[in-house]
Amino acid sequence: MTDSPVPVLDMSLLDDGPEAAERFRADLRRATHEVGFFSLIGHGIPDALQERLLKTSRAFFALPEEDKLEIENLTSPHFRGYARLGGELTQGKVDWREQIDIGPGREPIERGPGDPAYVVLEGPNLWPSALPELRTVVEEWSETLTAIGRRLLEAWADALGAPPESLLDLFADDPQTHLKIVRYPGVPDDAPSRQGVGKHKDAGVLTLLWIEPGAGGLQVEYEGEWHDVPPVEGALIVNIGELLEWATDGYLRATVHRVIAPAAGTERISVPLFFNPALAVQMPRLDIAEEFRSTSRGIEQDPDNVIRGTYGENQLKSRLRAHPDVAAIHHPELLEESRRT
């Protein structure tokens, strides 16, 4: 394990005059072209909101089992709700964590003969009756990070020489944000696996990850080696997903990453928010400056993980693989189809 290549960027530079803003945009472009990850400070999230998020997350996981299972994801055709410890897979292997999956919270769509399969992802959230404050803090957190996500997309477009609206307009109608609240319990040193989350790329556009202060475990693959992402006081960890790789023809590259489970006797809370457009959005190829287009590497072709340009198709692929138990109950035909492709 070598020193981390993940840089620290200060978003407050966007409000510190034209030269500072241009420096931030150049650093943003460089970080996501070279590494695909960065730690973000100067984002303006109030400390009190971060403390409430952590306190409420811990309160949920401390609930009696029956209160958590009240919202178990096995009851949701939309892949929402609580997944018990070991209830998610990455590349067919068990991730050692428990979590809640939360989306925009809309009316379900009854899929007709001509509808795309991904409409099954649209639907209501499941909230625990024993902890009503969870919904309040999650909705405030989502609104706060959505504003940060929009500013970053605008900065990316500007940094790449593309019109700002080329990314922002994709999020104008019914964005499909996806938030997880995750608890990683400790595992013994002699456990057969330390997989908190197996290696993968994120399926969407942009990920904004909050980790409880001082916690490590996240690693990125860079130049053929794994690197720890060191904790930075008050920072979000940001990475691009497969659809920004698609939109820039590989100039920006979604990076493989994983999480190592914490040591026995400890735990780790993390809250990723996946900032994505509506399910039906087909990501365009951005009209980026020629100097960047000429060095685009093309979309990375992995036969086991084909990147699709429509967000809903990319996300459904991810959900079916991560939660085949949910799919087997509610969408066996989609699960069977995914195994053939």
PDB file of C-alpha atoms in Angstrom, residues 126-281:
ATOM      1  CA  LEU A 126     -39.771   2.565   3.653  1.00  0.00           C
ATOM      2  CA  TRP A 127     -39.372   4.465   6.933  1.00  0.00           C
ATOM      3  CA  PRO A 128     -39.119   2.928  10.427  1.00  0.00           C
ATOM      4  CA  SER A 129     -42.037   3.886  12.647  1.00  0.00           C
ATOM      5  CA  ALA A 130     -39.752   3.628  15.702  1.00  0.00           C
ATOM      6  CA  LEU A 131     -37.481   6.451  14.446  1.00  0.00           C
ATOM      7  CA  PRO A 132     -39.475   9.180  12.656  1.00  0.00           C
ATOM      8  CA  GLU A 133     -36.555  11.629  12.824  1.00  0.00           C
ATOM      9  CA  LEU A 134     -34.669   9.470  10.313  1.00  0.00           C
ATOM     10  CA  ARG A 135     -36.793  10.759   7.449  1.00  0.00           C
ATOM     11  CA  THR A 136     -36.331  14.369   8.540  1.00  0.00           C
ATOM     12  CA  VAL A 137     -32.544  14.252   8.635  1.00  0.00           C
ATOM     13  CA  VAL A 138     -32.261  12.200   5.435  1.00  0.00           C
ATOM     14  CA  GLU A 139     -34.395  14.642   3.478  1.00  0.00           C
ATOM     15  CA  GLU A 140     -32.397  17.620   4.765  1.00  0.00           C
ATOM     16  CA  TRP A 141     -29.138  15.847   3.981  1.00  0.00           C
ATOM     17  CA  SER A 142     -30.288  14.936   0.475  1.00  0.00           C
ATOM     18  CA  GLU A 143     -31.341  18.506  -0.273  1.00  0.00           C
ATOM     19  CA  THR A 144     -27.999  19.861   0.979  1.00  0.00           C
ATOM     20  CA  LEU A 145     -25.901  17.413  -1.046  1.00  0.00           C
ATOM     21  CA  THR A 146     -28.027  17.880  -4.149  1.00  0.00           C
ATOM     22  CA  ALA A 147     -27.045  21.556  -4.144  1.00  0.00           C
ATOM     23  CA  ILE A 148     -23.371  20.564  -3.836  1.00  0.00           C
ATOM     24  CA  GLY A 149     -23.761  18.066  -6.666  1.00  0.00           C
ATOM     25  CA  ARG A 150     -25.223  20.692  -8.972  1.00  0.00           C
ATOM     26  CA  ARG A 151     -22.350  23.098  -8.273  1.00  0.00           C
ATOM     27  CA  LEU A 152     -19.829  20.373  -9.037  1.00  0.00           C
ATOM     28  CA  LEU A 153     -21.517  19.447 -12.314  1.00  0.00           C
ATOM     29  CA  GLU A 154     -21.519  23.083 -13.389  1.00  0.00           C
ATOM     30  CA  ALA A 155     -17.829  23.362 -12.474  1.00  0.00           C
ATOM     31  CA  TRP A 156     -17.002  20.181 -14.412  1.00  0.00           C
ATOM     32  CA  ALA A 157     -18.745  21.401 -17.546  1.00  0.00           C
ATOM     33  CA  ASP A 158     -16.921  24.710 -17.337  1.00  0.00           C
ATOM     34  CA  ALA A 159     -13.582  22.968 -16.703  1.00  0.00           C
ATOM     35  CA  LEU A 160     -14.080  20.756 -19.763  1.00  0.00           C
ATOM     36  CA  GLY A 161     -15.087  23.603 -22.060  1.00  0.00           C
ATOM     37  CA  ALA A 162     -18.702  22.409 -22.304  1.00  0.00           C
ATOM     38  CA  PRO A 163     -21.806  24.557 -21.734  1.00  0.00           C
ATOM     39  CA  PRO A 164     -22.903  24.321 -18.054  1.00  0.00           C
ATOM     40  CA  GLU A 165     -26.427  23.388 -19.080  1.00  0.00           C
ATOM     41  CA  SER A 166     -25.112  20.294 -20.873  1.00  0.00           C
ATOM     42  CA  LEU A 167     -24.921  18.561 -17.489  1.00  0.00           C
ATOM     43  CA  LEU A 168     -27.329  20.586 -15.363  1.00  0.00           C
ATOM     44  CA  ASP A 169     -30.238  20.169 -17.770  1.00  0.00           C
ATOM     45  CA  LEU A 170     -30.002  16.398 -17.342  1.00  0.00           C
ATOM     46  CA  PHE A 171     -31.058  16.872 -13.705  1.00  0.00           C
ATOM     47  CA  ALA A 172     -33.888  19.328 -14.380  1.00  0.00           C
ATOM     48  CA  ASP A 173     -36.704  16.767 -14.139  1.00  0.00           C
ATOM     49  CA  ASP A 174     -37.143  13.938 -11.609  1.00  0.00           C
ATOM     50  CA  PRO A 175     -33.501  13.312 -10.631  1.00  0.00           C
ATOM     51  CA  GLN A 176     -33.022   9.828  -9.213  1.00  0.00           C
ATOM     52  CA  THR A 177     -30.875  10.388  -6.156  1.00  0.00           C
ATOM     53  CA  HIS A 178     -30.071   7.216  -4.234  1.00  0.00           C
ATOM     54  CA  LEU A 179     -28.884   7.398  -0.637  1.00  0.00           C
ATOM     55  CA  LYS A 180     -27.570   4.629   1.581  1.00  0.00           C
ATOM     56  CA  ILE A 181     -26.975   4.680   5.303  1.00  0.00           C
ATOM     57  CA  VAL A 182     -24.441   1.956   6.002  1.00  0.00           C
ATOM     58  CA  ARG A 183     -22.999   0.337   9.104  1.00  0.00           C
ATOM     59  CA  TYR A 184     -19.846  -1.744   8.813  1.00  0.00           C
ATOM     60  CA  PRO A 185     -19.372  -3.884  11.936  1.00  0.00           C
ATOM     61  CA  GLY A 186     -15.907  -5.040  12.889  1.00  0.00           C
ATOM     62  CA  VAL A 187     -14.639  -8.465  11.859  1.00  0.00           C
ATOM     63  CA  PRO A 188     -11.954 -10.575  13.551  1.00  0.00           C
ATOM     64  CA  ASP A 189      -8.442 -10.470  12.128  1.00  0.00           C
ATOM     65  CA  ASP A 190      -8.691 -14.162  11.229  1.00  0.00           C
ATOM     66  CA  ALA A 191     -12.041 -13.825   9.426  1.00  0.00           C
ATOM     67  CA  PRO A 192     -12.112 -15.561   6.001  1.00  0.00           C
ATOM     68  CA  SER A 193     -13.021 -12.234   4.339  1.00  0.00           C
ATOM     69  CA  ARG A 194     -12.552  -8.544   5.172  1.00  0.00           C
ATOM     70  CA  GLN A 195     -14.898  -7.469   2.362  1.00  0.00           C
ATOM     71  CA  GLY A 196     -16.979  -4.539   3.540  1.00  0.00           C
ATOM     72  CA  VAL A 197     -17.768  -3.844  -0.110  1.00  0.00           C
ATOM     73  CA  GLY A 198     -16.077  -5.657  -2.966  1.00  0.00           C
ATOM     74  CA  LYS A 199     -14.326  -3.868  -5.781  1.00  0.00           C
ATOM     75  CA  HIS A 200     -16.662  -2.073  -8.171  1.00  0.00           C
ATOM     76  CA  LYS A 201     -17.430   1.126 -10.060  1.00  0.00           C
ATOM     77  CA  ASP A 202     -20.469   3.259  -9.281  1.00  0.00           C
ATOM     78  CA  ALA A 203     -23.216   2.992 -11.883  1.00  0.00           C
ATOM     79  CA  GLY A 204     -24.360   6.609 -12.084  1.00  0.00           C
ATOM     80  CA  VAL A 205     -22.976  10.109 -12.512  1.00  0.00           C
ATOM     81  CA  LEU A 206     -21.606  11.342  -9.197  1.00  0.00           C
ATOM     82  CA  THR A 207     -21.138   9.958  -5.672  1.00  0.00           C
ATOM     83  CA  LEU A 208     -20.903  12.169  -2.577  1.00  0.00           C
ATOM     84  CA  LEU A 209     -19.760  10.079   0.380  1.00  0.00           C
ATOM     85  CA  TRP A 210     -19.799  11.120   4.029  1.00  0.00           C
ATOM     86  CA  ILE A 211     -17.879   8.942   6.485  1.00  0.00           C
ATOM     87  CA  GLU A 212     -17.926   9.359  10.227  1.00  0.00           C
ATOM     88  CA  PRO A 213     -14.918  11.378  11.426  1.00  0.00           C
ATOM     89  CA  GLY A 214     -11.594   9.571  11.572  1.00  0.00           C
ATOM     90  CA  ALA A 215     -12.779   6.350   9.918  1.00  0.00           C
ATOM     91  CA  GLY A 216     -10.811   4.656   7.152  1.00  0.00           C
ATOM     92  CA  GLY A 217     -11.354   1.517   5.104  1.00  0.00           C
ATOM     93  CA  LEU A 218     -12.089   2.984   1.663  1.00  0.00           C
ATOM     94  CA  GLN A 219      -9.510   2.069  -0.972  1.00  0.00           C
ATOM     95  CA  VAL A 220      -9.130   3.058  -4.632  1.00  0.00           C
ATOM     96  CA  GLU A 221      -7.322   1.202  -7.393  1.00  0.00           C
ATOM     97  CA  TYR A 222      -4.786   3.426  -9.115  1.00  0.00           C
ATOM     98  CA  GLU A 223      -2.025   2.403 -11.519  1.00  0.00           C
ATOM     99  CA  GLY A 224      -2.511  -1.245 -10.621  1.00  0.00           C
ATOM    100  CA  GLU A 225      -2.263  -0.831  -6.846  1.00  0.00           C
ATOM    101  CA  TRP A 226      -4.707  -0.331  -3.976  1.00  0.00           C
ATOM    102  CA  HIS A 227      -4.453   2.949  -2.049  1.00  0.00           C
ATOM    103  CA  ASP A 228      -6.141   3.964   1.191  1.00  0.00           C
ATOM    104  CA  VAL A 229      -8.258   7.110   1.071  1.00  0.00           C
ATOM    105  CA  PRO A 230      -7.129   8.843   4.262  1.00  0.00           C
ATOM    106  CA  PRO A 231      -9.778  10.542   6.406  1.00  0.00           C
ATOM    107  CA  VAL A 232      -9.788  14.339   6.082  1.00  0.00           C
ATOM    108  CA  GLU A 233     -11.473  16.373   8.791  1.00  0.00           C
ATOM    109  CA  GLY A 234     -14.917  17.521   7.658  1.00  0.00           C
ATOM    110  CA  ALA A 235     -14.503  16.329   4.063  1.00  0.00           C
ATOM    111  CA  LEU A 236     -16.815  14.586   1.641  1.00  0.00           C
ATOM    112  CA  ILE A 237     -15.245  11.946  -0.573  1.00  0.00           C
ATOM    113  CA  VAL A 238     -16.340  12.443  -4.181  1.00  0.00           C
ATOM    114  CA  ASN A 239     -16.014  10.105  -7.117  1.00  0.00           C
ATOM    115  CA  ILE A 240     -17.444   9.966 -10.589  1.00  0.00           C
ATOM    116  CA  GLY A 241     -19.559   7.112 -11.849  1.00  0.00           C
ATOM    117  CA  GLU A 242     -19.745   5.218 -15.098  1.00  0.00           C
ATOM    118  CA  LEU A 243     -22.034   7.743 -16.775  1.00  0.00           C
ATOM    119  CA  LEU A 244     -19.528  10.610 -16.527  1.00  0.00           C
ATOM    120  CA  GLU A 245     -16.989   8.256 -18.075  1.00  0.00           C
ATOM    121  CA  TRP A 246     -19.545   7.623 -20.821  1.00  0.00           C
ATOM    122  CA  ALA A 247     -20.316  11.331 -21.298  1.00  0.00           C
ATOM    123  CA  THR A 248     -16.638  12.239 -21.738  1.00  0.00           C
ATOM    124  CA  ASP A 249     -15.698   9.164 -23.791  1.00  0.00           C
ATOM    125  CA  GLY A 250     -13.331   8.134 -21.033  1.00  0.00           C
ATOM    126  CA  TYR A 251     -11.587  11.473 -20.480  1.00  0.00           C
ATOM    127  CA  LEU A 252     -12.984  11.215 -16.960  1.00  0.00           C
ATOM    128  CA  ARG A 253     -12.629   7.674 -15.682  1.00  0.00           C
ATOM    129  CA  ALA A 254     -14.816   5.939 -13.112  1.00  0.00           C
ATOM    130  CA  THR A 255     -12.415   4.281 -10.701  1.00  0.00           C
ATOM    131  CA  VAL A 256     -12.609   0.839  -9.126  1.00  0.00           C
ATOM    132  CA  HIS A 257     -12.842   1.017  -5.336  1.00  0.00           C
ATOM    133  CA  ARG A 258     -13.644  -1.174  -2.340  1.00  0.00           C
ATOM    134  CA  VAL A 259     -14.123  -1.020   1.432  1.00  0.00           C
ATOM    135  CA  ILE A 260     -12.170  -3.073   3.950  1.00  0.00           C
ATOM    136  CA  ALA A 261     -14.273  -3.973   7.002  1.00  0.00           C
ATOM    137  CA  PRO A 262     -13.106  -2.422  10.294  1.00  0.00           C
ATOM    138  CA  ALA A 263     -11.309  -4.323  13.028  1.00  0.00           C
ATOM    139  CA  ALA A 264     -13.116  -6.358  15.667  1.00  0.00           C
ATOM    140  CA  GLY A 265     -14.688  -4.249  18.404  1.00  0.00           C
ATOM    141  CA  THR A 266     -15.176  -1.230  16.144  1.00  0.00           C
ATOM    142  CA  GLU A 267     -17.717  -0.108  13.570  1.00  0.00           C
ATOM    143  CA  ARG A 268     -18.007   2.470  10.815  1.00  0.00           C
ATOM    144  CA  ILE A 269     -20.957   4.554   9.619  1.00  0.00           C
ATOM    145  CA  SER A 270     -20.930   5.903   6.079  1.00  0.00           C
ATOM    146  CA  VAL A 271     -23.579   7.651   4.003  1.00  0.00           C
ATOM    147  CA  PRO A 272     -23.102   7.756   0.231  1.00  0.00           C
ATOM    148  CA  LEU A 273     -25.451   9.813  -1.903  1.00  0.00           C
ATOM    149  CA  PHE A 274     -25.496   8.835  -5.563  1.00  0.00           C
ATOM    150  CA  PHE A 275     -26.502  11.915  -7.549  1.00  0.00           C
ATOM    151  CA  ASN A 276     -28.159  10.819 -10.767  1.00  0.00           C
ATOM    152  CA  PRO A 277     -30.625  12.042 -13.402  1.00  0.00           C
ATOM    153  CA  ALA A 278     -34.053  10.619 -14.126  1.00  0.00           C
ATOM    154  CA  LEU A 279     -34.136   6.926 -14.990  1.00  0.00           C
ATOM    155  CA  ALA A 280     -34.974   7.589 -18.651  1.00  0.00           C
ATOM    156  CA  VAL A 281     -32.113  10.032 -19.245  1.00  0.00           C
TER     157      VAL A 281
END
